[in-house]
Every structure is written in structure tokens, then in C-alpha cells.
Amino acid sequence: GAGVSQSPSNKVTEKGKDVELRCDPISGHTALYWYRQSLGQGLEFLIYFQGNSAPDKSGLPSDRFSAERTGGSVSTLTIQRTQQEDSAVYLCASSSKKFAEQYFGPGTRLTVT
Amino acid sequence: SQQGEEDPQALSIQEGENATMNCSYKTSINNLQWYRQNSGRGLVHLILIRSNEREKHSGRLRVTLDTSKKSSSLLITASRAADTASYFCATLSSGNTPLVFGKGTRLSVIA
């Protein structure tokens, strides 16, 4: 079946604007993760959803960041009042269960001008 | 701080040579995973090794795990130009903490 998809693939926004990034996980995968990767760096964990449990938000860098997962499938990551330091590639991944391998989407490259 | 730390940060080899990348971590783990990333976009899962396993093979890939030293190595044999990418190790702890990635090793295979 289809892999993880993300949209948009690229987003350029002005400082102070809000942005929404979308992730469609693999059908049937109960776990969904959001990461952020700055240029030349590793992945920074942001948030993790597992089934109907409360999400693990421990990686969100500030209260400007929020995410939701509707119906246990599609997830949206929202960044309010964007700052230049928010510029990065935002990666979404899903897995069939918590300890299994993760399948990544192609990412959304966010540029805040 | 990062749980997994890869070493070296960058590696350049000739096609046909073997490439070895190392990963060290700090706390006890449930499993350790290696991923590959091309061109700064999505990662591709390569191999998962559980804490009770010591070695695992997949094609030209060989992964070892030494839990006493909290380290793992990824060996790519007979490298090809197409193996050029960044390689990340990621650890999953036994608790509820999420997968933690290192900063990666950038491998360049020269034809």
C-alpha cells in the first residue's frame, strides 16, 4: 500500500504567520511521530501519538507548537507565530506498534522569511 | 542530550571498500535501529537489532550490538556509489520514551 505522505512538500512563510503541516500515516499504523531536522543535524523528536493514548508532547520546543491526530489517522502539526529558527525539515513517521521500525514520509521543508 | 552518537561524523571511501560506522548510547535500550537518509529528506529503515541480539545481517549490511559497552556498529561491505547517504542510529528505551536519533554519519562513496 501507500507509504507515509506529507503535505506540503515545501512551505515558505513570513515571520509571524501560522502554518499547518499534514501527515497521512500508513493505514493501520497506530503510532505516529513528528520530528524536526535542521540543516546538517540529526532528528529532533517533537511529539508522539500512540492509539487512543494521550500524546507524548515532551519534545515540543514551545507553546507555539501543537499537533493533533484525528480519528487515529491523519495528523496536523501547527506552528503559530512562526519564527526564523523554526525553519527546518519537518518529518513524520508511523509504525505498526511502539517498538517497531518507523516509516518516514518525505518531509515538509519549512522556510520562515 | 542525544542518546545515540555516531562516529565518525563523516566518512569518505572508495567504491568496493567496506564502511564501518559506530554508535554509542547512554541508557538501557529495548532495541537499536539504523536508518539511512538521502538528500536531507525522508529516512529509510535499514535494520533493527534487539537488546538480546548481538549481530544481525541484511544483504551487505552487518550490525553488531554490545550492550555492555552501550555501542553498536554498522558495516557496509563492498560499498557502492549509491550507498552515499547519511546514516543514523536510533535507540528505543524500555520505558515510554520515544526513539532517539543521533546526528548521523555522512558517508561518501567515490566511484
mmCIF file of C-alpha atoms in Angstrom:
data_model
loop_
_atom_site.group_PDB
_atom_site.id
_atom_site.type_symbol
_atom_site.label_atom_id
_atom_site.label_comp_id
_atom_site.label_asym_id
_atom_site.label_seq_id
_atom_site.Cartn_x
_atom_site.Cartn_y
_atom_site.Cartn_z
ATOM 1 C CA GLY A 1 0.000 0.000 0.000
ATOM 2 C CA ALA A 2 0.941 3.666 0.027
ATOM 3 C CA GLY A 3 3.661 4.920 2.307
ATOM 4 C CA VAL A 4 3.591 7.907 4.629
ATOM 5 C CA SER A 5 2.724 11.106 2.816
ATOM 6 C CA GLN A 6 3.208 14.688 3.898
ATOM 7 C CA SER A 7 1.978 17.979 2.561
ATOM 8 C CA PRO A 8 3.015 20.463 1.508
ATOM 9 C CA SER A 9 6.466 19.349 0.401
ATOM 10 C CA ASN A 10 7.733 22.905 0.692
ATOM 11 C CA LYS A 11 6.337 25.888 2.556
ATOM 12 C CA VAL A 12 7.666 29.415 2.609
ATOM 13 C CA THR A 13 6.014 31.732 5.090
ATOM 14 C CA GLU A 14 6.591 35.125 6.600
ATOM 15 C CA LYS A 15 7.681 35.513 10.188
ATOM 16 C CA GLY A 16 4.668 35.753 12.467
ATOM 17 C CA LYS A 17 2.313 33.724 10.281
ATOM 18 C CA ASP A 18 0.777 30.403 11.327
ATOM 19 C CA VAL A 19 1.433 27.224 9.346
ATOM 20 C CA GLU A 20 -0.158 23.785 9.256
ATOM 21 C CA LEU A 21 1.718 20.698 8.165
ATOM 22 C CA ARG A 22 -0.116 17.495 7.344
ATOM 23 C CA CYS A 23 0.846 13.845 7.693
ATOM 24 C CA ASP A 24 -1.005 10.815 6.348
ATOM 25 C CA PRO A 25 0.414 7.687 8.008
ATOM 26 C CA ILE A 26 0.364 4.176 6.645
ATOM 27 C CA SER A 27 -3.107 2.728 7.021
ATOM 28 C CA GLY A 28 -3.425 0.678 10.177
ATOM 29 C CA HIS A 29 -0.357 2.111 11.871
ATOM 30 C CA THR A 30 -1.260 3.071 15.415
ATOM 31 C CA ALA A 31 1.855 5.085 16.214
ATOM 32 C CA LEU A 32 2.664 8.443 14.614
ATOM 33 C CA TYR A 33 5.687 10.634 15.248
ATOM 34 C CA TRP A 34 6.756 14.156 14.306
ATOM 35 C CA TYR A 35 10.413 15.152 14.101
ATOM 36 C CA ARG A 36 12.282 18.276 13.104
ATOM 37 C CA GLN A 37 15.628 18.309 11.335
ATOM 38 C CA SER A 38 17.701 21.426 10.909
ATOM 39 C CA LEU A 39 20.297 21.590 8.143
ATOM 40 C CA GLY A 40 23.043 19.021 8.678
ATOM 41 C CA GLN A 41 21.670 17.942 12.038
ATOM 42 C CA GLY A 42 20.033 14.854 13.466
ATOM 43 C CA LEU A 43 16.358 14.406 14.117
ATOM 44 C CA GLU A 44 14.759 16.253 16.996
ATOM 45 C CA PHE A 45 11.725 14.483 18.447
ATOM 46 C CA LEU A 46 8.641 16.695 18.699
ATOM 47 C CA ILE A 47 5.542 14.642 19.520
ATOM 48 C CA TYR A 48 4.306 11.038 19.510
ATOM 49 C CA PHE A 49 0.794 9.612 19.211
ATOM 50 C CA GLN A 50 0.009 6.003 20.145
ATOM 51 C CA GLY A 51 -3.503 4.760 19.558
ATOM 52 C CA ASN A 52 -6.017 6.499 21.794
ATOM 53 C CA SER A 53 -3.499 7.338 24.490
ATOM 54 C CA ALA A 54 -2.617 10.890 25.405
ATOM 55 C CA PRO A 55 0.181 12.094 23.113
ATOM 56 C CA ASP A 56 3.756 12.461 24.331
ATOM 57 C CA LYS A 57 4.383 16.186 23.808
ATOM 58 C CA SER A 58 7.687 16.291 25.641
ATOM 59 C CA GLY A 59 9.664 17.330 22.558
ATOM 60 C CA LEU A 60 7.629 20.362 21.533
ATOM 61 C CA PRO A 61 10.036 23.329 21.759
ATOM 62 C CA SER A 62 7.472 25.953 22.762
ATOM 63 C CA ASP A 63 3.755 26.527 23.216
ATOM 64 C CA ARG A 64 3.643 27.855 19.657
ATOM 65 C CA PHE A 65 3.807 24.233 18.519
ATOM 66 C CA SER A 66 0.823 21.913 18.712
ATOM 67 C CA ALA A 67 -0.338 18.773 16.968
ATOM 68 C CA GLU A 68 -3.454 16.707 16.737
ATOM 69 C CA ARG A 69 -4.377 13.382 15.270
ATOM 70 C CA THR A 70 -7.941 12.990 14.127
ATOM 71 C CA GLY A 71 -9.653 9.623 14.080
ATOM 72 C CA GLY A 72 -6.384 7.884 14.825
ATOM 73 C CA SER A 73 -5.117 8.577 11.317
ATOM 74 C CA VAL A 74 -4.199 11.941 9.777
ATOM 75 C CA SER A 75 -2.132 14.301 11.888
ATOM 76 C CA THR A 76 -1.622 18.050 11.652
ATOM 77 C CA LEU A 77 1.322 19.912 13.163
ATOM 78 C CA THR A 78 0.573 23.598 13.716
ATOM 79 C CA ILE A 79 3.173 26.263 14.332
ATOM 80 C CA GLN A 80 1.772 29.621 15.424
ATOM 81 C CA ARG A 81 3.554 32.936 15.016
ATOM 82 C CA THR A 82 6.439 31.344 13.127
ATOM 83 C CA GLN A 83 9.999 32.457 13.809
ATOM 84 C CA GLN A 84 13.072 32.166 11.591
ATOM 85 C CA GLU A 85 14.508 29.477 13.872
ATOM 86 C CA ASP A 86 11.505 27.308 13.003
ATOM 87 C CA SER A 87 12.965 26.858 9.512
ATOM 88 C CA ALA A 88 13.723 23.152 9.124
ATOM 89 C CA VAL A 89 12.506 19.960 7.522
ATOM 90 C CA TYR A 90 9.576 18.509 9.453
ATOM 91 C CA LEU A 91 9.395 14.738 9.196
ATOM 92 C CA CYS A 92 6.510 12.474 10.067
ATOM 93 C CA ALA A 93 6.795 8.730 10.670
ATOM 94 C CA SER A 94 4.414 5.941 11.549
ATOM 95 C CA SER A 95 4.861 2.438 12.891
ATOM 96 C CA SER A 96 2.627 -0.554 13.465
ATOM 97 C CA LYS A 97 3.431 -0.569 17.171
ATOM 98 C CA LYS A 98 5.646 1.281 19.584
ATOM 99 C CA PHE A 99 8.836 -0.770 19.366
ATOM 100 C CA ALA A 100 8.699 -1.471 15.646
ATOM 101 C CA GLU A 101 10.605 0.209 12.859
ATOM 102 C CA GLN A 102 9.341 3.580 11.715
ATOM 103 C CA TYR A 103 8.357 4.506 8.188
ATOM 104 C CA PHE A 104 9.091 8.070 7.258
ATOM 105 C CA GLY A 105 7.365 10.482 4.941
ATOM 106 C CA PRO A 106 9.362 12.704 2.566
ATOM 107 C CA GLY A 107 9.130 15.669 4.897
ATOM 108 C CA THR A 108 7.990 19.278 4.626
ATOM 109 C CA ARG A 109 10.709 21.862 4.178
ATOM 110 C CA LEU A 110 9.611 24.974 6.056
ATOM 111 C CA THR A 111 11.314 28.287 5.383
ATOM 112 C CA VAL A 112 10.406 31.289 7.505
ATOM 113 C CA THR A 113 11.482 34.582 5.968
ATOM 114 C CA SER B 1 21.398 15.390 25.047
ATOM 115 C CA GLN B 2 21.430 12.903 22.212
ATOM 116 C CA GLN B 3 21.062 9.259 23.227
ATOM 117 C CA GLY B 4 22.819 7.901 20.167
ATOM 118 C CA GLU B 5 26.058 9.415 18.965
ATOM 119 C CA GLU B 6 27.520 8.266 15.667
ATOM 120 C CA ASP B 7 31.170 8.131 14.891
ATOM 121 C CA PRO B 8 32.713 9.284 12.626
ATOM 122 C CA GLN B 9 30.700 12.342 11.638
ATOM 123 C CA ALA B 10 31.868 11.933 8.058
ATOM 124 C CA LEU B 11 33.477 9.093 6.137
ATOM 125 C CA SER B 12 34.806 9.021 2.590
ATOM 126 C CA ILE B 13 35.818 5.740 0.940
ATOM 127 C CA GLN B 14 36.420 4.260 -2.486
ATOM 128 C CA GLU B 15 33.827 2.083 -4.157
ATOM 129 C CA GLY B 16 34.345 -1.553 -3.218
ATOM 130 C CA GLU B 17 35.750 -0.786 0.218
ATOM 131 C CA ASN B 18 33.942 -1.557 3.447
ATOM 132 C CA ALA B 19 32.444 1.228 5.557
ATOM 133 C CA THR B 20 32.112 0.989 9.306
ATOM 134 C CA MET B 21 30.076 3.401 11.391
ATOM 135 C CA ASN B 22 29.756 3.311 15.155
ATOM 136 C CA CYS B 23 27.058 4.386 17.548
ATOM 137 C CA SER B 24 27.256 4.860 21.299
ATOM 138 C CA TYR B 25 24.351 5.385 23.647
ATOM 139 C CA LYS B 26 23.832 6.096 27.309
ATOM 140 C CA THR B 27 20.868 4.265 28.807
ATOM 141 C CA SER B 28 19.475 0.749 28.597
ATOM 142 C CA ILE B 29 17.559 0.034 25.434
ATOM 143 C CA ASN B 30 14.825 -2.189 24.060
ATOM 144 C CA ASN B 31 16.270 -2.073 20.563
ATOM 145 C CA LEU B 32 18.605 -0.092 18.327
ATOM 146 C CA GLN B 33 17.774 0.807 14.754
ATOM 147 C CA TRP B 34 19.811 2.078 11.825
ATOM 148 C CA TYR B 35 18.335 4.399 9.222
ATOM 149 C CA ARG B 36 19.592 5.926 6.012
ATOM 150 C CA GLN B 37 18.760 9.360 4.653
ATOM 151 C CA ASN B 38 19.343 10.651 1.163
ATOM 152 C CA SER B 39 19.360 14.356 0.342
ATOM 153 C CA GLY B 40 18.047 15.513 3.710
ATOM 154 C CA ARG B 41 14.543 14.141 3.253
ATOM 155 C CA GLY B 42 12.744 11.014 4.491
ATOM 156 C CA LEU B 43 14.626 8.298 6.321
ATOM 157 C CA VAL B 44 14.602 4.657 5.313
ATOM 158 C CA HIS B 45 14.750 1.939 7.932
ATOM 159 C CA LEU B 46 17.685 -0.427 7.388
ATOM 160 C CA ILE B 47 17.853 -2.840 10.279
ATOM 161 C CA LEU B 48 16.626 -3.322 13.845
ATOM 162 C CA ILE B 49 18.597 -5.210 16.463
ATOM 163 C CA ARG B 50 17.068 -6.123 19.802
ATOM 164 C CA SER B 51 18.874 -5.803 23.103
ATOM 165 C CA ASN B 52 19.203 -9.590 23.408
ATOM 166 C CA GLU B 53 20.794 -9.915 19.969
ATOM 167 C CA ARG B 54 24.493 -9.467 19.280
ATOM 168 C CA GLU B 55 24.682 -9.488 15.493
ATOM 169 C CA LYS B 56 22.349 -9.191 12.578
ATOM 170 C CA HIS B 57 22.796 -9.317 8.809
ATOM 171 C CA SER B 58 20.787 -7.931 5.931
ATOM 172 C CA GLY B 59 22.328 -8.194 2.476
ATOM 173 C CA ARG B 60 25.564 -6.193 2.539
ATOM 174 C CA LEU B 61 24.755 -4.794 5.979
ATOM 175 C CA ARG B 62 26.065 -6.214 9.219
ATOM 176 C CA VAL B 63 25.084 -4.730 12.571
ATOM 177 C CA THR B 64 26.591 -5.616 15.916
ATOM 178 C CA LEU B 65 25.389 -4.652 19.369
ATOM 179 C CA ASP B 66 27.412 -4.683 22.582
ATOM 180 C CA THR B 67 25.104 -3.779 25.442
ATOM 181 C CA SER B 68 27.939 -3.950 27.990
ATOM 182 C CA LYS B 69 29.712 -1.151 26.128
ATOM 183 C CA LYS B 70 26.461 0.503 25.035
ATOM 184 C CA SER B 71 27.645 0.581 21.458
ATOM 185 C CA SER B 72 26.678 -0.649 18.021
ATOM 186 C CA SER B 73 28.377 -0.744 14.656
ATOM 187 C CA LEU B 74 27.050 -0.781 11.113
ATOM 188 C CA LEU B 75 29.251 -2.366 8.469
ATOM 189 C CA ILE B 76 28.502 -1.920 4.785
ATOM 190 C CA THR B 77 30.540 -4.346 2.711
ATOM 191 C CA ALA B 78 31.615 -3.826 -0.916
ATOM 192 C CA SER B 79 30.322 -0.253 -0.919
ATOM 193 C CA ARG B 80 28.768 1.320 -3.978
ATOM 194 C CA ALA B 81 28.378 4.931 -5.045
ATOM 195 C CA ALA B 82 24.648 4.530 -4.384
ATOM 196 C CA ASP B 83 25.416 3.942 -0.693
ATOM 197 C CA THR B 84 26.325 7.621 -0.396
ATOM 198 C CA ALA B 85 23.960 8.979 2.254
ATOM 199 C CA SER B 86 23.718 9.901 5.919
ATOM 200 C CA TYR B 87 23.325 7.022 8.331
ATOM 201 C CA PHE B 88 21.624 7.407 11.703
ATOM 202 C CA CYS B 89 21.358 5.135 14.674
ATOM 203 C CA ALA B 90 18.291 5.412 16.863
ATOM 204 C CA THR B 91 17.636 3.850 20.218
ATOM 205 C CA LEU B 92 14.386 2.846 21.831
ATOM 206 C CA SER B 93 14.405 2.590 25.596
ATOM 207 C CA SER B 94 12.357 0.147 27.585
ATOM 208 C CA GLY B 95 10.158 2.856 29.047
ATOM 209 C CA ASN B 96 7.811 5.204 27.296
ATOM 210 C CA THR B 97 10.461 7.486 25.834
ATOM 211 C CA PRO B 98 10.390 7.869 22.066
ATOM 212 C CA LEU B 99 13.006 6.763 19.535
ATOM 213 C CA VAL B 100 16.073 8.971 19.948
ATOM 214 C CA PHE B 101 18.280 9.668 16.942
ATOM 215 C CA GLY B 102 21.934 10.592 16.787
ATOM 216 C CA LYS B 103 23.330 13.272 14.471
ATOM 217 C CA GLY B 104 24.393 10.763 11.851
ATOM 218 C CA THR B 105 27.430 9.788 9.834
ATOM 219 C CA ARG B 106 27.704 11.246 6.363
ATOM 220 C CA LEU B 107 29.110 8.554 4.068
ATOM 221 C CA SER B 108 30.568 9.382 0.676
ATOM 222 C CA VAL B 109 31.450 6.507 -1.639
ATOM 223 C CA ILE B 110 33.652 7.609 -4.506
ATOM 224 C CA ALA B 111 33.396 5.737 -7.778
#
